[in-house]
Coordinates of C-alpha atoms in Angstrom, one line a residue:
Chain E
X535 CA 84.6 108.9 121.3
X536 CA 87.9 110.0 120.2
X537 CA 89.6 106.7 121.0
X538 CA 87.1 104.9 119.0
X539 CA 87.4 107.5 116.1
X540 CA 91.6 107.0 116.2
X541 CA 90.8 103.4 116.3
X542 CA 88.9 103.2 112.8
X543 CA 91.9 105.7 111.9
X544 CA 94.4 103.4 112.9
X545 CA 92.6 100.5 111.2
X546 CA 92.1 102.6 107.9
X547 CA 95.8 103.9 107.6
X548 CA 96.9 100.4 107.8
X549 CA 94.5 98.7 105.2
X550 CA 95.2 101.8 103.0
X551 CA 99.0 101.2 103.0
X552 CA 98.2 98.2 101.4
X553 CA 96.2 99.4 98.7
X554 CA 98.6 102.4 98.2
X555 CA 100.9 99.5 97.5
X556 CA 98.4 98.1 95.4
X557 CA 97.7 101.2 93.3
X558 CA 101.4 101.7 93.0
X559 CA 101.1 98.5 91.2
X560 CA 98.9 99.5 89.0
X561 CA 100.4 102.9 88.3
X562 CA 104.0 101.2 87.3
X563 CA 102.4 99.1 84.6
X564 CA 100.0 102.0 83.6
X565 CA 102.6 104.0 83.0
X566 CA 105.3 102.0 81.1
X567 CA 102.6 100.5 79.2
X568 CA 99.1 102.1 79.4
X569 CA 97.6 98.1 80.6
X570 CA 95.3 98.4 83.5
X571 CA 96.7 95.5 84.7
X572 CA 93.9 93.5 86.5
X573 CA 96.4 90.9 87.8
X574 CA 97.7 93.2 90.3
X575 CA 95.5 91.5 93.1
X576 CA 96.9 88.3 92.4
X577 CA 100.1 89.0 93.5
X578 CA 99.4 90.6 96.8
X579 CA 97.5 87.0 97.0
X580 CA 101.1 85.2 96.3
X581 CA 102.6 87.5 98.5
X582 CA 100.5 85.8 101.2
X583 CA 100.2 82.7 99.8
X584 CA 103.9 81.8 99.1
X585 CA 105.2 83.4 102.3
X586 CA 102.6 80.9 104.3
X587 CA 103.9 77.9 101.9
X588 CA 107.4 78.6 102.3
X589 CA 107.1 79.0 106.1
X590 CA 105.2 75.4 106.0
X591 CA 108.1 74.0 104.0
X592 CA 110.5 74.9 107.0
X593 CA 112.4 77.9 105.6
X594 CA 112.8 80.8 108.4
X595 CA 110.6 84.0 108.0
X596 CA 113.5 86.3 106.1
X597 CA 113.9 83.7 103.8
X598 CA 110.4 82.9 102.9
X599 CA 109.3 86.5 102.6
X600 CA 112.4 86.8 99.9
X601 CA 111.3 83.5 98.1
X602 CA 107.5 85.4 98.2
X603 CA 108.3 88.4 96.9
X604 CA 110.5 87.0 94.2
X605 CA 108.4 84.5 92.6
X606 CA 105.9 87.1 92.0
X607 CA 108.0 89.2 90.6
X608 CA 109.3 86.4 88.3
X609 CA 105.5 86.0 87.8
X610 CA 104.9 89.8 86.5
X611 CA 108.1 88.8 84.2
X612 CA 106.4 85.5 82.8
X613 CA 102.9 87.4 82.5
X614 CA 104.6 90.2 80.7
X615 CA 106.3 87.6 78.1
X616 CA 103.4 85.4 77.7
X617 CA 100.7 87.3 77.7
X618 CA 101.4 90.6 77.1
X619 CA 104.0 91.0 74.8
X620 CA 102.9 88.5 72.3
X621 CA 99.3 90.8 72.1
X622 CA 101.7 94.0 71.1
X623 CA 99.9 96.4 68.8
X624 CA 96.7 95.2 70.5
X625 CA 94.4 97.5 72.0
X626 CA 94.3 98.6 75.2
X627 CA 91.2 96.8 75.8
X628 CA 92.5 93.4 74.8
X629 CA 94.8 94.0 76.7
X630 CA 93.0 94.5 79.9
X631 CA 90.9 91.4 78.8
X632 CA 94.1 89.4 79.1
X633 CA 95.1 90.2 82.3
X634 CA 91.7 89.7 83.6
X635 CA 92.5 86.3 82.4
X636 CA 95.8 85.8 83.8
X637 CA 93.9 86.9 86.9
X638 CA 92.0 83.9 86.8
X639 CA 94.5 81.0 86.1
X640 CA 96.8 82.8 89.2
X641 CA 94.2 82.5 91.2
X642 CA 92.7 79.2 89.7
X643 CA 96.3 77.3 89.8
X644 CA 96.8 78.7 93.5
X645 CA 93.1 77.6 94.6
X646 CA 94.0 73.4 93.2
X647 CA 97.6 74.2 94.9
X648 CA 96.7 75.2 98.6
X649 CA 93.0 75.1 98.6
X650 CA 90.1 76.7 99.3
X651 CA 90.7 77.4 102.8
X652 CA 92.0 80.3 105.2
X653 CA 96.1 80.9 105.5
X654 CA 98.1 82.8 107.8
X655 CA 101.3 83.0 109.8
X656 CA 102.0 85.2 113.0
X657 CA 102.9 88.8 113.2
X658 CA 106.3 89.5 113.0
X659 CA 106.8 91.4 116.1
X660 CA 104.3 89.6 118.1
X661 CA 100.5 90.9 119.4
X662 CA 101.0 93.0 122.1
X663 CA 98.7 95.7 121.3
X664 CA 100.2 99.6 121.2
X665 CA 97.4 101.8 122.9
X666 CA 97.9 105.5 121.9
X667 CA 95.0 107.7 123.0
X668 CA 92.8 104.9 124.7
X669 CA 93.0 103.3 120.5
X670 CA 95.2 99.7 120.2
X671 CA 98.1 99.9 117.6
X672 CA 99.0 96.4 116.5
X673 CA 102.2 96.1 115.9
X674 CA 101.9 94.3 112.7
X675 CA 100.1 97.2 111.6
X676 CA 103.1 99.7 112.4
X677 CA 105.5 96.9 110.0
X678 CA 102.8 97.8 107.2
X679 CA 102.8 101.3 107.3
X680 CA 106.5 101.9 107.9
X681 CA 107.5 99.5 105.1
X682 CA 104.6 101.2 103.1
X683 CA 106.5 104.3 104.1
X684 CA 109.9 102.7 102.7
X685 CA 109.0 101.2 99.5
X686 CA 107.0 104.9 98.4
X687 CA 110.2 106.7 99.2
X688 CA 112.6 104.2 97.6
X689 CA 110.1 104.5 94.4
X690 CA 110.2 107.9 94.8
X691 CA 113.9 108.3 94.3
X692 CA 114.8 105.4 92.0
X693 CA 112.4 108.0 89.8
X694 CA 113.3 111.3 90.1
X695 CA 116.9 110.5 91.2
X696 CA 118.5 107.7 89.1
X697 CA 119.0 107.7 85.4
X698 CA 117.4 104.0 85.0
X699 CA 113.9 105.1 86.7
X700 CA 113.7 108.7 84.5
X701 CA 114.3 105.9 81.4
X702 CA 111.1 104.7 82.7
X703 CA 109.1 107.6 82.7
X704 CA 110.9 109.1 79.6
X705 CA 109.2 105.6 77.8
X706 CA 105.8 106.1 79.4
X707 CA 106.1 109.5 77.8
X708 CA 106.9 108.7 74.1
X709 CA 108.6 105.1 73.6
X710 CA 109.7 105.7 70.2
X711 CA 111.4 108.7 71.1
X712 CA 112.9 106.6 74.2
X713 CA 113.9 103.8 71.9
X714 CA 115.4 106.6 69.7
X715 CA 117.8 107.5 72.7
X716 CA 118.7 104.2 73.1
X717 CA 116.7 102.9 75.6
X718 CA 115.8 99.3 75.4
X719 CA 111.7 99.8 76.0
X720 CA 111.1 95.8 76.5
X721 CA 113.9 96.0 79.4
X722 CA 111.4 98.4 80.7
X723 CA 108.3 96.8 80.6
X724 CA 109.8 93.8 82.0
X725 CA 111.4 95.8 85.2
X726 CA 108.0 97.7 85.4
X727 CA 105.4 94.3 85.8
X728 CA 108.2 92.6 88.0
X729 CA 108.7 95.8 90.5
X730 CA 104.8 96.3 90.2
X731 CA 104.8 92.4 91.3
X732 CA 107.1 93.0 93.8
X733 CA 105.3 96.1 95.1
X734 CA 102.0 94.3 95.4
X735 CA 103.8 90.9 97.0
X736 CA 104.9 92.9 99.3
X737 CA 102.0 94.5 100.8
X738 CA 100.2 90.9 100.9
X739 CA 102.5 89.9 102.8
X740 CA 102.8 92.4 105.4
X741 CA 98.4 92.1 105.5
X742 CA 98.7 88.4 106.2
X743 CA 99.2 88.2 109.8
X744 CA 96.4 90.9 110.4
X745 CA 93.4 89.9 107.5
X746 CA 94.6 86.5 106.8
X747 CA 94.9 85.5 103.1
X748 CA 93.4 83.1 100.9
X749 CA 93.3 82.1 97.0
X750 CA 90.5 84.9 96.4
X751 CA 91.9 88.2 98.3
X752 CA 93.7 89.4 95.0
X753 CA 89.8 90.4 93.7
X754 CA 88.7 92.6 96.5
X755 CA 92.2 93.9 97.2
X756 CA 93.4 94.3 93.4
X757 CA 89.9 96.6 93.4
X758 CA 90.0 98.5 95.9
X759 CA 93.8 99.5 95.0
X760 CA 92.2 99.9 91.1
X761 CA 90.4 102.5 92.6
X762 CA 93.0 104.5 94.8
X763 CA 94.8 104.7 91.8
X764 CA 92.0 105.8 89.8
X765 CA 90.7 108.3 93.0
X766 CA 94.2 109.7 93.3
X767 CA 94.9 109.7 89.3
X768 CA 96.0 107.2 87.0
X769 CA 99.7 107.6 86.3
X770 CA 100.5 109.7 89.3
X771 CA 102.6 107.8 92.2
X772 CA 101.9 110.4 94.5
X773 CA 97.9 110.2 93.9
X774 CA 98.3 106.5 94.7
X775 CA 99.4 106.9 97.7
X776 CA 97.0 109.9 98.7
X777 CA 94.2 107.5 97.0
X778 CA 95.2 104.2 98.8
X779 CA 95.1 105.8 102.1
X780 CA 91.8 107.6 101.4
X781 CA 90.1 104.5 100.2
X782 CA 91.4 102.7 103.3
X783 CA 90.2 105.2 105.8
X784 CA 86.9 105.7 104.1
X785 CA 86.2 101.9 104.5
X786 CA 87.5 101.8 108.2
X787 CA 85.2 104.6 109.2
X788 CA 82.4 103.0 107.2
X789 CA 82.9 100.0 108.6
X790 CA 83.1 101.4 112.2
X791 CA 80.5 104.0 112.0
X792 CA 77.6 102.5 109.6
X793 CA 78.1 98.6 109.2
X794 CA 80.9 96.6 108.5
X795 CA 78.3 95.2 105.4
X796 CA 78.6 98.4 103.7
X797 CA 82.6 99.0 103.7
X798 CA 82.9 97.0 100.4
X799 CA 80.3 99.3 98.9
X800 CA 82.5 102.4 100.2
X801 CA 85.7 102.5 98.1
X802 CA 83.4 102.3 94.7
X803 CA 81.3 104.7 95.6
X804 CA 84.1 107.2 96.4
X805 CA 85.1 106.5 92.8
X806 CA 82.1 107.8 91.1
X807 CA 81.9 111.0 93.7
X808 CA 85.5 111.7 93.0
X809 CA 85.4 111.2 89.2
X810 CA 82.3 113.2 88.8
X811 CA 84.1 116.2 90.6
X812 CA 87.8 115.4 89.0
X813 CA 87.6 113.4 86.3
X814 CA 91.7 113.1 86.2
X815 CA 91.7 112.0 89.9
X816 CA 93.0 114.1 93.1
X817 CA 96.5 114.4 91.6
X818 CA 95.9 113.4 87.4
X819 CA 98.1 114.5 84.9
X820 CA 97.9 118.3 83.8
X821 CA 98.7 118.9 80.7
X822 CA 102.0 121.1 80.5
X823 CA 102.8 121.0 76.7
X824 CA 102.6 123.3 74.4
X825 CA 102.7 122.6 70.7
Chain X
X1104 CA 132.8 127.0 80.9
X1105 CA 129.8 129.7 81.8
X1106 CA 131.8 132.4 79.7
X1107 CA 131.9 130.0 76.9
X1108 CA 131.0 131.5 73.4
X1109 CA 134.2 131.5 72.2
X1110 CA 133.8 129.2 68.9
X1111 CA 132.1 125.9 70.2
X1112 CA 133.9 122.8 71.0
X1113 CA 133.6 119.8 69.1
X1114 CA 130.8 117.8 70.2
X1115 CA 132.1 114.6 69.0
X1116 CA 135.5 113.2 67.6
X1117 CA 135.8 113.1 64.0
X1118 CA 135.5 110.0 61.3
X1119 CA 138.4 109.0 60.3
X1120 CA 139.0 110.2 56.9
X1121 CA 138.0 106.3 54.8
X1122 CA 137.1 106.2 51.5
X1123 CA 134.2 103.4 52.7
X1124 CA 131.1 104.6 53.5
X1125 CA 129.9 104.9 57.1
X1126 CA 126.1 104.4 56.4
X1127 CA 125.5 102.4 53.2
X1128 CA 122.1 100.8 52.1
X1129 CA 121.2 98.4 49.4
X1130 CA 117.6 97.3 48.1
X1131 CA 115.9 98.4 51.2
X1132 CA 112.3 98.0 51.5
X1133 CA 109.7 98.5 54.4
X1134 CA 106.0 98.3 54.7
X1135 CA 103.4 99.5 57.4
X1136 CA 101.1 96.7 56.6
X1137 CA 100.5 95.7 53.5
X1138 CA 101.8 99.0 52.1
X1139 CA 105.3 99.6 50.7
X1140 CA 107.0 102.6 52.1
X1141 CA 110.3 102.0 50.6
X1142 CA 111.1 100.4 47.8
X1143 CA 114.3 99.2 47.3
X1144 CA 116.2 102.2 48.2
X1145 CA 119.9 102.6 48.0
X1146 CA 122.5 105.0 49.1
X1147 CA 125.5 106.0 51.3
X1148 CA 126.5 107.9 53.4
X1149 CA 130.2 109.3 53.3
X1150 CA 132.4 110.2 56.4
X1151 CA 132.3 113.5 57.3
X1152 CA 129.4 114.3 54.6
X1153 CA 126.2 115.4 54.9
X1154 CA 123.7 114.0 52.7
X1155 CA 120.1 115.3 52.5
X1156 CA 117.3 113.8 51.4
X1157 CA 114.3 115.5 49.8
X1158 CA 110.9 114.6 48.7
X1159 CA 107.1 115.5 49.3
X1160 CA 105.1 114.4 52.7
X1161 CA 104.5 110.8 52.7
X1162 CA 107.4 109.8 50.1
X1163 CA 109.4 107.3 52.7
X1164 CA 111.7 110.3 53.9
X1165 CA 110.9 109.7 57.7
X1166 CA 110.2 106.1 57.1
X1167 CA 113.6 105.4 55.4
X1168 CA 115.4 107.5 58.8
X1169 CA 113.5 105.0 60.8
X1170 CA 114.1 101.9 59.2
X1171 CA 118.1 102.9 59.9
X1172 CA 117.5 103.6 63.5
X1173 CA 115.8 100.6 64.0
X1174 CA 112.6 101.5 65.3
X1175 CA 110.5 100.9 61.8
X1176 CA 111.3 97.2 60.4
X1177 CA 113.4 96.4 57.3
X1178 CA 110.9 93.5 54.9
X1179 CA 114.2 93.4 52.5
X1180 CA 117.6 95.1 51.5
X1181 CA 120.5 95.4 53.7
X1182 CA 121.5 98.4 56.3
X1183 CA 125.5 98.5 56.9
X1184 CA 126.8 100.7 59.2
X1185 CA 131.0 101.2 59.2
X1186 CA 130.8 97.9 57.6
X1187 CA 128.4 95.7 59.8
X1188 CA 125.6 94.9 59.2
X1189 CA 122.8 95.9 61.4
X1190 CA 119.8 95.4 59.4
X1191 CA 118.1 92.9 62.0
X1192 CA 119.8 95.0 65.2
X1193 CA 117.8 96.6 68.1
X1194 CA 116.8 100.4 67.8
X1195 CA 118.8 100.7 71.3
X1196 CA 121.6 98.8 70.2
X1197 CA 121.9 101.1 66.8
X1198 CA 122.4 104.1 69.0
X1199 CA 125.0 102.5 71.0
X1200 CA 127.3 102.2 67.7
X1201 CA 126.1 105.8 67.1
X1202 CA 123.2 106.1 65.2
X1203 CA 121.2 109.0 66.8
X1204 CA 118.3 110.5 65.6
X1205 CA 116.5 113.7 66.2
X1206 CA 113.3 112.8 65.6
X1207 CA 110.2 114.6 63.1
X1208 CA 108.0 116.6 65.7
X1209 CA 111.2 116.9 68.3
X1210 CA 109.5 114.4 70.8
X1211 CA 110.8 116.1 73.5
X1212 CA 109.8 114.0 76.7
X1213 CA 108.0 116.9 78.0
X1214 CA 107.3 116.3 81.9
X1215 CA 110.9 115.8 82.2
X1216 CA 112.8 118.5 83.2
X1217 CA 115.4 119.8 80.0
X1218 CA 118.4 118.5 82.2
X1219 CA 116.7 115.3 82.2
X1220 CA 116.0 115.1 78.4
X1221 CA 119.9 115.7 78.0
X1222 CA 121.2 113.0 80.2
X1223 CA 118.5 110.6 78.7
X1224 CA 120.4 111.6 75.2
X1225 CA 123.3 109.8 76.9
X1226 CA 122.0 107.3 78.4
X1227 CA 123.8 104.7 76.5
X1228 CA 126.9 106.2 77.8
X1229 CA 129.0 105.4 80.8
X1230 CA 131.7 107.8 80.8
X1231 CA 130.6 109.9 83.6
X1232 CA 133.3 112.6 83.1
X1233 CA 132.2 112.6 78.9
X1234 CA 128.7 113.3 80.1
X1235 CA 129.5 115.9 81.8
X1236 CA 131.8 117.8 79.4
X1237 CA 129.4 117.1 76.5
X1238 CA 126.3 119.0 78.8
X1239 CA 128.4 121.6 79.1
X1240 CA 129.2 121.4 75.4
X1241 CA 125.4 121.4 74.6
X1242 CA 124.8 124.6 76.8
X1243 CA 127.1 126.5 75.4
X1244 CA 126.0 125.8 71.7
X1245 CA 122.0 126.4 72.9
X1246 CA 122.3 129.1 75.7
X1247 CA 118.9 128.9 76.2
X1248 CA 118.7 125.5 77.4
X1249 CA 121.1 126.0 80.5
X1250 CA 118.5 128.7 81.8
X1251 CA 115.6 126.6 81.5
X1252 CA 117.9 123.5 82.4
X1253 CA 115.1 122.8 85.6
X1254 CA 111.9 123.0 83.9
X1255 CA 109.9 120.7 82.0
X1256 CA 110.5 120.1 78.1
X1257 CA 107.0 120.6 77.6
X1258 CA 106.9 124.1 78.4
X1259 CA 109.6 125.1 75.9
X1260 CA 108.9 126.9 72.6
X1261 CA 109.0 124.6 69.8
X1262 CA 112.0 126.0 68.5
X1263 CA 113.6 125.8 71.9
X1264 CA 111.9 122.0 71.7
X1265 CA 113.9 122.0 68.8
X1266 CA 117.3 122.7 70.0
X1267 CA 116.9 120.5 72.5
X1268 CA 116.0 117.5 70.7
X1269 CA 119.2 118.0 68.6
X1270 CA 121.2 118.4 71.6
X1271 CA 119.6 115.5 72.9
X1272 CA 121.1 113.6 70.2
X1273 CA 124.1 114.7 70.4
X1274 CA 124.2 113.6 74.2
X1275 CA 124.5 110.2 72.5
X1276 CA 127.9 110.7 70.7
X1277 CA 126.6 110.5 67.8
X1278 CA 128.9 109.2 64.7
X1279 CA 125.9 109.6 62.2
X1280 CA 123.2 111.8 63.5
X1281 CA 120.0 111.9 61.5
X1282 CA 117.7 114.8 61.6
X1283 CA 114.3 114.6 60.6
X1284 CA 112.6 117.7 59.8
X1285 CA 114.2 120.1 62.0
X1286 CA 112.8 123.2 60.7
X1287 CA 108.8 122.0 61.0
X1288 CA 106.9 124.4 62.0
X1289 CA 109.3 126.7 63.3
X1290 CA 109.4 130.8 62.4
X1291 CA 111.8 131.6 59.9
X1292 CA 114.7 133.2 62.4
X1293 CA 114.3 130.2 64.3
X1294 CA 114.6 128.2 60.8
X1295 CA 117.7 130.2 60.2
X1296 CA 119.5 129.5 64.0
X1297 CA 118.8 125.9 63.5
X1298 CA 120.6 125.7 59.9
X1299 CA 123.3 127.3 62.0
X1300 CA 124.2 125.0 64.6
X1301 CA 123.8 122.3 61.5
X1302 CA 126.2 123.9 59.3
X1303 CA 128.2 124.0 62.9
X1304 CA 127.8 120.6 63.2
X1305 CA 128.8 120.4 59.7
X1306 CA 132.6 122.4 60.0
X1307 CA 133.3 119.9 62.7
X1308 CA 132.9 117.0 60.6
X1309 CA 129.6 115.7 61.9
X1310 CA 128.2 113.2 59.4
X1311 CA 124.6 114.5 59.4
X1312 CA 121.8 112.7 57.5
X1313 CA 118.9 115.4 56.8
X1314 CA 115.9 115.4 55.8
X1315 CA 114.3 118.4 55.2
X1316 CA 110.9 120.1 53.7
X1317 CA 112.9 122.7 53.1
X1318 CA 115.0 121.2 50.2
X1319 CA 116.4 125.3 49.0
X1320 CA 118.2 125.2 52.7
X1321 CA 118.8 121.5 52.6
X1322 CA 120.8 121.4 49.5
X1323 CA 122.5 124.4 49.8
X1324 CA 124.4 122.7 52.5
X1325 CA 124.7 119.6 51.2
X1326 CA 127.6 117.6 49.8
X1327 CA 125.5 114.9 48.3
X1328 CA 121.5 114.8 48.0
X1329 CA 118.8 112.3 47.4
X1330 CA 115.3 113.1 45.9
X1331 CA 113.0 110.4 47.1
X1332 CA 109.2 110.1 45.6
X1333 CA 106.8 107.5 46.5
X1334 CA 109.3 105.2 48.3
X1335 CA 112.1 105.3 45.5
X1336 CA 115.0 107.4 45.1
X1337 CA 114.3 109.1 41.6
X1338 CA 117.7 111.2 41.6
X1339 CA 121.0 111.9 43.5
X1340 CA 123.8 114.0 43.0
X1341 CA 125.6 116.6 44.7
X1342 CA 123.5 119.6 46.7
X1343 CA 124.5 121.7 43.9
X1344 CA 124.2 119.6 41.0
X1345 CA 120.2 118.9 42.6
X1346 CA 120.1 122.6 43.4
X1347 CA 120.0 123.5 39.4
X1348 CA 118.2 120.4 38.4
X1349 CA 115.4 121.3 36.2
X1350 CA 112.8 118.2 38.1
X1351 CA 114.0 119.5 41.4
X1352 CA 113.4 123.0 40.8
X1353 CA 110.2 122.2 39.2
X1354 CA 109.1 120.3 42.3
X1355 CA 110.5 121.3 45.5
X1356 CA 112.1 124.7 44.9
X1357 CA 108.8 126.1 43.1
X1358 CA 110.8 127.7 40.9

């Protein structure tokens, strides 16, 4: 009973490291820009997808997870240039709208590129299952929560400790004031879609060898980390993480205690519950300012 | 440094004395749309001067501070600044020659802690050592600020909001600082302490660009003044001169 509980655990913590990754996507661009970018899925897809090309081609593993995580990142760049920044002064809205679009050429060009079919490579430290309290551990899974771990920490500081990641939330706060202390706000956006790129490459990647990938994950998984940022509150890194890892476990234990036909349904449902109760999200923004 | 309020250091290094102007404009113009803002406004800015500039709400005062920072686009006219011109330059690029601006409404980022907001002020800065002398510099001038150094902007007063977006500006070794309305909305003691630490600014041979609602205070501190109405400078002449013009007294003094 308890084994089989710690197994749906185990299962949840690990998918929900990836859509923590995925909300922390969503919360970099959010922030730096107010876009709800809806390309975020599409590069934990290239994560995936590259990494499997890149192996194919011959190059060894560290060098083809670099090459993945780069070229998504030089992605978010190219996205920001072309898509977005051309739109400035649009509306939010439109804005969304056109990401939903680069959404679909992504996936599109990657679907005529590697076809329709299933991708994966092998786990990086083998199969040999982990069993803690009669529950299996793969090890893959342990490589997605401790790198989970790593990136949320490194976030963590680069914001509150460095003088380049409090430029970043100083222009999420009031750009024209940041521009008026000399901080170049476009260098911003840029770094903000290519670590937000990176971020969700990343997490693709480490999924791969466990869920497989394909051209089409980036929908479902871009979603689901949609709505652990939205559960956990738009804007707030640590509500992404606490979101992501909710959403994750929710599924798991729907999936392992009512159907595995339902855990789809799960995540969306917890949005509604949880915005009906806190409409900020778990950890959303209180106002501090007085006027 | 903590014992500090012995007369305040200088918070920046003076202009050298030049008869050229540091901040000169010619013909500027700038429109939010189809609307004109400015229409071809002209003036200078002398070393070591501060100039104010009066008018009503919506006359192009804030506009014309923007268009020299950058952040609001020039549609004609030139913007020279110690001789260059930088009418086409980045906003961040203006503050790295020292152009820094103390924005209308203080802008404050307010989840950042007031430590935070001061280092952001130099962000264009590299002189580690600088940046630290300076904070200390801005403590001692605005007291208040070092003991509420760890909390977040947003939970200041607005005066205290106030004092720290000038200090945030002056984080930026500033060599023309404009300030946009920095009495808004603030009690009139508090009015009174910020016309202080401007007059400070002033005996240390700040060049200050101010614009101000408050055109009695303004111009009494002024070397040289500009009235601006509907985008157009209708008069200049020294803060005096302005302070017994008939028009001005008529209009802004309510005399």
């Amino acid at each position: 009973m308890l084994s089989q509980f710690l197994q749906f655990m185990f299962s949840g913590v690990t998918i929900g490291a990836t859509y923590a990754l995925a909300a922390l996507g969503f919360t970099l661009i959010y922030n730096a820009s107010n876009v709800i970018n809806f390309a975020q899925g599409e590069f934990i897809m290239l994560g995936g997808m590259l990494t499997v090309f890149f192996l194919k081609s011959g190059l060894p593993m560290p060098a083809a997870i670099v090459l993945a995580i780069a070229v998504p990142a030089v992605v978010g760049i190219l996205l920001e240039k072309l898509a977005i920044e051309p739109a400035k002064g649009a509306d939010t809205v439109s804005l969304i709208i056109i990401t939903i679009g680069a959404s679909l050429v992504l996936r599109g060009i990657v679907q005529i590129w590697r076809g329709k079919g299933p991708a994966v490579f092998p786990a990086f430290s083998g199969n040999e299952p982990i069993i803690i309290g009669g529950a299996a551990l793969a090890p893959q899974s342990l490589w997605v929560i401790g790198t989970s771990g790593v990136i949320v920490l490194a976030l963590w500081l680069f914001f509150n400790r460095t003088v380049a990641g409090k430029a970043i939330l100083a222009t999420s706060v009031d750009p024209l004031a940041a521009q008026l202390a000399g901080i170049n706000t476009q260098w911003v956006l840029l770094v903000s879609f290519a670590l937000s790129a990176a971020v969700g490459a990343i997490g693709g990647i480490l999924l791969t060898p466990i869920t497989m990938t394909s051209y089409d994950v980036g929908i479902m998984l871009g979603l689901k980390g949609f709505v652990a940022a939205v559960v956990g509150g738009l804007g707030a890194g640590h509500g992404a993480v606490a979101g992501g890892l909710l959403v994750g476990i929710i599924e798991a234990l729907t999936a392992g205690y009512i159907s595995s036909a339902y855990k789809d349904a799960a995540p969306f449902l917890l949005i509604f519950v949880v915005l009906f109760f806190m409409p900020r999200g778990m950890f959303g923004a209180k106002k501090t300012e007085r006027v | 440094m903590a014992n500090a309020r012995e007369t305040v250091q200088p918070t920046h290094a003076p202009e050298p004395a030049s008869a050229a102007p540091l901040l000169s404009i010619r013909g500027l113009g700038s429109h939010y749309g189809p609307i004109a803002a400015l229409r071809d406004v002209s003036l200078s800015v002398g070393r070591q001067q501060l100039i104010a500039l009066v008018g009503a709400n919506g006359a192009g005062k804030t506009t014309l501070l923007r268009t020299i920072s950058g952040v609001q686009k020039a549609t004609s006219g030139r913007i020279e600044f110690d001789g260059e011109d930088i009418t086409a330059l980045r906003a961040d690029k203006r503050v790295r020659l020292g152009i820094c601006q103390v924005p209308e409404g203080r802008r404050v980022f307010g989840p950042l802690s007031v430590e935070d907001n001061l280092r952001l002020g130099a962000y264009c800065r590299t002189d580690k050592h600088a940046i630290a002398e300076d904070l200390g510099r801005m403590y001692a001038m605005f007291p208040i600020l070092k003991e509420k150094a760890k909390s977040p902007a947003g939970t200041l007063s607005g005066g205290q909001q106030q004092m720290l977006a000038i200090a945030r500006a002056l984080m930026g070794s500033p060599r023309l600082l404009l300030l946009d309305e920095p009495s808004m909305g603030l009690a009139p003691l508090l009015v009174e302490e910020i016309f202080n630490a401007i007059t400070e600014l002033r005996k240390q041979a700040m060049t200050i660009l101010l614009v101000e609602q408050n055109a009695h205070a303004a111009l009494a501190i002024a070397d040289q003044a500009y009235v601006i109405e509907s985008g157009e400078v209708v008069l200049s002449g020294s803060g005096k001169e302005l302070l017994e013009n008939e028009r001005v007294r008529e209009a802004y003094l309510g005399i």
